[in-house]
């Protein structure tokens, strides 16, 4: 099915690994020109650049630390210089840590909020002059915003806040033809799980698969499919929504 995305321009934050990589590659294969970013040099960034070259198109992998407002401004400025416009912004970059609440320091609280929430706000704000009628903003959220999870109060707070930000911006930007939505992800199988010891991998996979209606974990490609939908005209009447990409997890 042709989603008529060829030639569109996208910014995907945190796109060299995991979910972000799946989104970048899905967009590139659909003919979208993609700019993505990574915090530090890595084999993943290099391999992504090579994959994008094979797919073809105008793609750029840029180094930027989204915990730094100046880096965000520079990143979006490069989108303006290279593309002149954006049709899609995907806020994917995120940070997580596991800390008992009574030991959660203000420094760590601020670090997680800066990357997961403030960065999304700044990316959207800086990108607004590049977004026109029919453009789409997608933020990668999480099922934890609804259910909560021990040791991740700070992380959960940021994902819940993305839902509120999305709903407000959908109403504010709707008259300009800009749609704003959030994807609430369940457990997605990424390289992080692959790096675990085999026994731990098997336990994690079984534990969470048993909680889903589909009996399995999700993949980055499947998140990419949801982003393609929200980038396309198929979703032209969808805004302010939270789409659950979670396999029916309970």
CSV table of N, CA and C in Angstrom, one decimal, residues 10-18 20-21 24 34-42 44-46 48-49 52 59-68 71-76 78-79 89-94 115 119 123:
chain,number,residue,atom,x,y,z
A,10,UNK,N,11.3,14.4,7.8
A,10,UNK,CA,11.0,14.0,9.2
A,10,UNK,C,12.2,14.2,10.1
A,11,UNK,N,12.0,14.5,11.4
A,11,UNK,CA,13.0,14.5,12.4
A,11,UNK,C,12.6,13.5,13.4
A,12,UNK,N,13.5,12.5,13.7
A,12,UNK,CA,13.2,11.5,14.7
A,12,UNK,C,14.3,11.6,15.7
A,13,UNK,N,14.0,11.9,17.0
A,13,UNK,CA,15.1,12.0,18.0
A,13,UNK,C,15.5,10.6,18.5
A,14,UNK,N,16.7,10.5,18.8
A,14,UNK,CA,17.2,9.2,19.4
A,14,UNK,C,16.9,8.0,18.5
A,15,UNK,N,17.4,8.1,17.3
A,15,UNK,CA,17.0,7.1,16.3
A,15,UNK,C,18.1,6.1,15.9
A,16,UNK,N,19.1,5.9,16.7
A,16,UNK,CA,20.2,5.0,16.2
A,16,UNK,C,20.0,3.6,16.9
A,17,UNK,N,19.2,3.5,17.9
A,17,UNK,CA,19.0,2.2,18.5
A,17,UNK,C,17.5,1.9,18.8
A,18,UNK,N,17.2,0.7,19.1
A,18,UNK,CA,15.9,0.3,19.6
A,18,UNK,C,14.7,0.8,18.8
A,20,UNK,N,13.6,3.8,18.2
A,20,UNK,CA,13.9,4.9,17.3
A,20,UNK,C,14.5,4.5,16.0
A,21,UNK,N,15.4,3.5,16.1
A,21,UNK,CA,15.9,2.9,14.8
A,21,UNK,C,14.9,2.3,14.0
A,24,UNK,N,13.0,5.1,12.3
A,24,UNK,CA,13.8,5.8,11.2
A,24,UNK,C,13.8,4.9,10.0
A,34,UNK,N,14.9,11.5,6.3
A,34,UNK,CA,14.9,11.6,7.8
A,34,UNK,C,16.2,12.2,8.3
A,35,UNK,N,16.0,13.0,9.3
A,35,UNK,CA,17.2,13.5,10.1
A,35,UNK,C,16.9,12.9,11.5
A,36,UNK,N,18.0,12.2,12.0
A,36,UNK,CA,17.9,11.7,13.4
A,36,UNK,C,19.1,12.1,14.2
A,37,UNK,N,19.1,11.8,15.5
A,37,UNK,CA,20.3,12.2,16.3
A,37,UNK,C,20.6,11.2,17.3
A,38,UNK,N,21.9,11.3,17.8
A,38,UNK,CA,22.4,10.4,18.8
A,38,UNK,C,23.2,11.2,19.7
A,39,UNK,N,23.4,10.7,21.0
A,39,UNK,CA,24.1,11.5,22.0
A,39,UNK,C,25.6,11.4,21.9
A,40,UNK,N,26.1,10.2,21.5
A,40,UNK,CA,27.5,10.0,21.4
A,40,UNK,C,27.8,9.1,20.3
A,41,UNK,N,29.1,9.1,19.8
A,41,UNK,CA,29.5,8.3,18.7
A,41,UNK,C,29.4,6.8,19.1
A,42,UNK,N,28.9,6.0,18.2
A,42,UNK,CA,28.7,4.6,18.5
A,42,UNK,C,28.7,3.7,17.2
A,44,UNK,N,26.3,1.8,16.5
A,44,UNK,CA,24.9,1.8,16.1
A,44,UNK,C,24.7,3.0,15.1
A,45,UNK,N,25.3,4.1,15.4
A,45,UNK,CA,25.1,5.3,14.6
A,45,UNK,C,25.8,5.1,13.2
A,46,UNK,N,26.9,4.5,13.2
A,46,UNK,CA,27.6,4.2,12.0
A,46,UNK,C,26.9,3.2,11.1
A,48,UNK,N,23.7,2.6,11.2
A,48,UNK,CA,22.4,3.2,10.7
A,48,UNK,C,22.7,4.0,9.5
A,49,UNK,N,23.8,4.8,9.6
A,49,UNK,CA,24.2,5.6,8.4
A,49,UNK,C,24.3,4.7,7.2
A,52,UNK,N,20.9,3.5,5.9
A,52,UNK,CA,20.2,4.5,5.2
A,52,UNK,C,20.8,4.8,3.8
A,59,UNK,N,19.2,11.5,4.0
A,59,UNK,CA,19.1,11.2,5.4
A,59,UNK,C,20.4,11.7,6.1
A,60,UNK,N,20.2,12.1,7.4
A,60,UNK,CA,21.4,12.6,8.1
A,60,UNK,C,21.3,12.1,9.6
A,61,UNK,N,22.4,11.6,10.1
A,61,UNK,CA,22.5,11.2,11.5
A,61,UNK,C,23.4,12.2,12.2
A,62,UNK,N,22.9,12.9,13.1
A,62,UNK,CA,23.5,14.1,13.7
A,62,UNK,C,23.8,13.8,15.2
A,63,UNK,N,24.9,14.3,15.7
A,63,UNK,CA,25.2,14.2,17.1
A,63,UNK,C,24.5,15.3,17.9
A,64,UNK,N,23.7,15.0,18.9
A,64,UNK,CA,23.1,16.0,19.7
A,64,UNK,C,22.7,15.4,21.0
A,65,UNK,N,22.9,16.1,22.1
A,65,UNK,CA,22.5,15.7,23.4
A,65,UNK,C,21.3,16.5,23.8
A,66,UNK,N,20.1,15.8,23.8
A,66,UNK,CA,18.9,16.4,24.1
A,66,UNK,C,18.6,16.9,25.5
A,67,UNK,N,19.6,16.6,26.3
A,67,UNK,CA,19.6,17.1,27.7
A,67,UNK,C,20.1,18.6,27.7
A,68,UNK,N,20.6,19.0,26.5
A,68,UNK,CA,21.2,20.4,26.4
A,68,UNK,C,20.3,21.2,25.5
A,71,UNK,N,21.8,22.2,22.1
A,71,UNK,CA,21.9,21.1,21.2
A,71,UNK,C,20.6,20.9,20.4
A,72,UNK,N,19.5,21.1,21.1
A,72,UNK,CA,18.2,21.0,20.5
A,72,UNK,C,18.0,22.1,19.5
A,73,UNK,N,18.3,23.3,19.9
A,73,UNK,CA,18.1,24.4,18.9
A,73,UNK,C,19.0,24.2,17.7
A,74,UNK,N,20.2,23.7,17.9
A,74,UNK,CA,21.1,23.5,16.7
A,74,UNK,C,20.6,22.3,15.9
A,75,UNK,N,20.0,21.3,16.5
A,75,UNK,CA,19.5,20.2,15.7
A,75,UNK,C,18.3,20.6,14.8
A,76,UNK,N,17.4,21.4,15.4
A,76,UNK,CA,16.3,21.8,14.5
A,76,UNK,C,16.7,22.8,13.5
A,78,UNK,N,19.5,22.7,11.9
A,78,UNK,CA,20.0,21.9,10.8
A,78,UNK,C,18.9,21.3,10.0
A,79,UNK,N,17.8,20.9,10.6
A,79,UNK,CA,16.6,20.5,9.8
A,79,UNK,C,16.2,21.6,8.9
A,89,UNK,N,7.5,15.2,13.1
A,89,UNK,CA,8.5,15.2,14.2
A,89,UNK,C,8.1,14.0,15.1
A,90,UNK,N,9.1,13.2,15.4
A,90,UNK,CA,8.9,12.1,16.4
A,90,UNK,C,9.8,12.2,17.6
A,91,UNK,N,9.2,12.5,18.7
A,91,UNK,CA,10.0,12.6,20.0
A,91,UNK,C,10.2,11.2,20.5
A,92,UNK,N,11.3,10.6,20.3
A,92,UNK,CA,11.6,9.3,20.7
A,92,UNK,C,12.7,9.2,21.8
A,93,UNK,N,13.6,10.1,21.8
A,93,UNK,CA,14.8,10.1,22.7
A,93,UNK,C,14.2,10.0,24.1
A,94,UNK,N,14.9,9.2,24.9
A,94,UNK,CA,14.4,9.1,26.3
A,94,UNK,C,15.5,8.5,27.2
A,115,UNK,N,15.4,15.1,29.7
A,115,UNK,CA,15.5,14.3,28.4
A,115,UNK,C,14.1,13.8,27.9
A,119,UNK,N,12.9,18.1,26.7
A,119,UNK,CA,13.4,18.0,25.3
A,119,UNK,C,12.3,17.9,24.3
A,123,UNK,N,11.9,20.5,21.4
A,123,UNK,CA,11.9,20.1,20.0
A,123,UNK,C,10.7,20.6,19.2
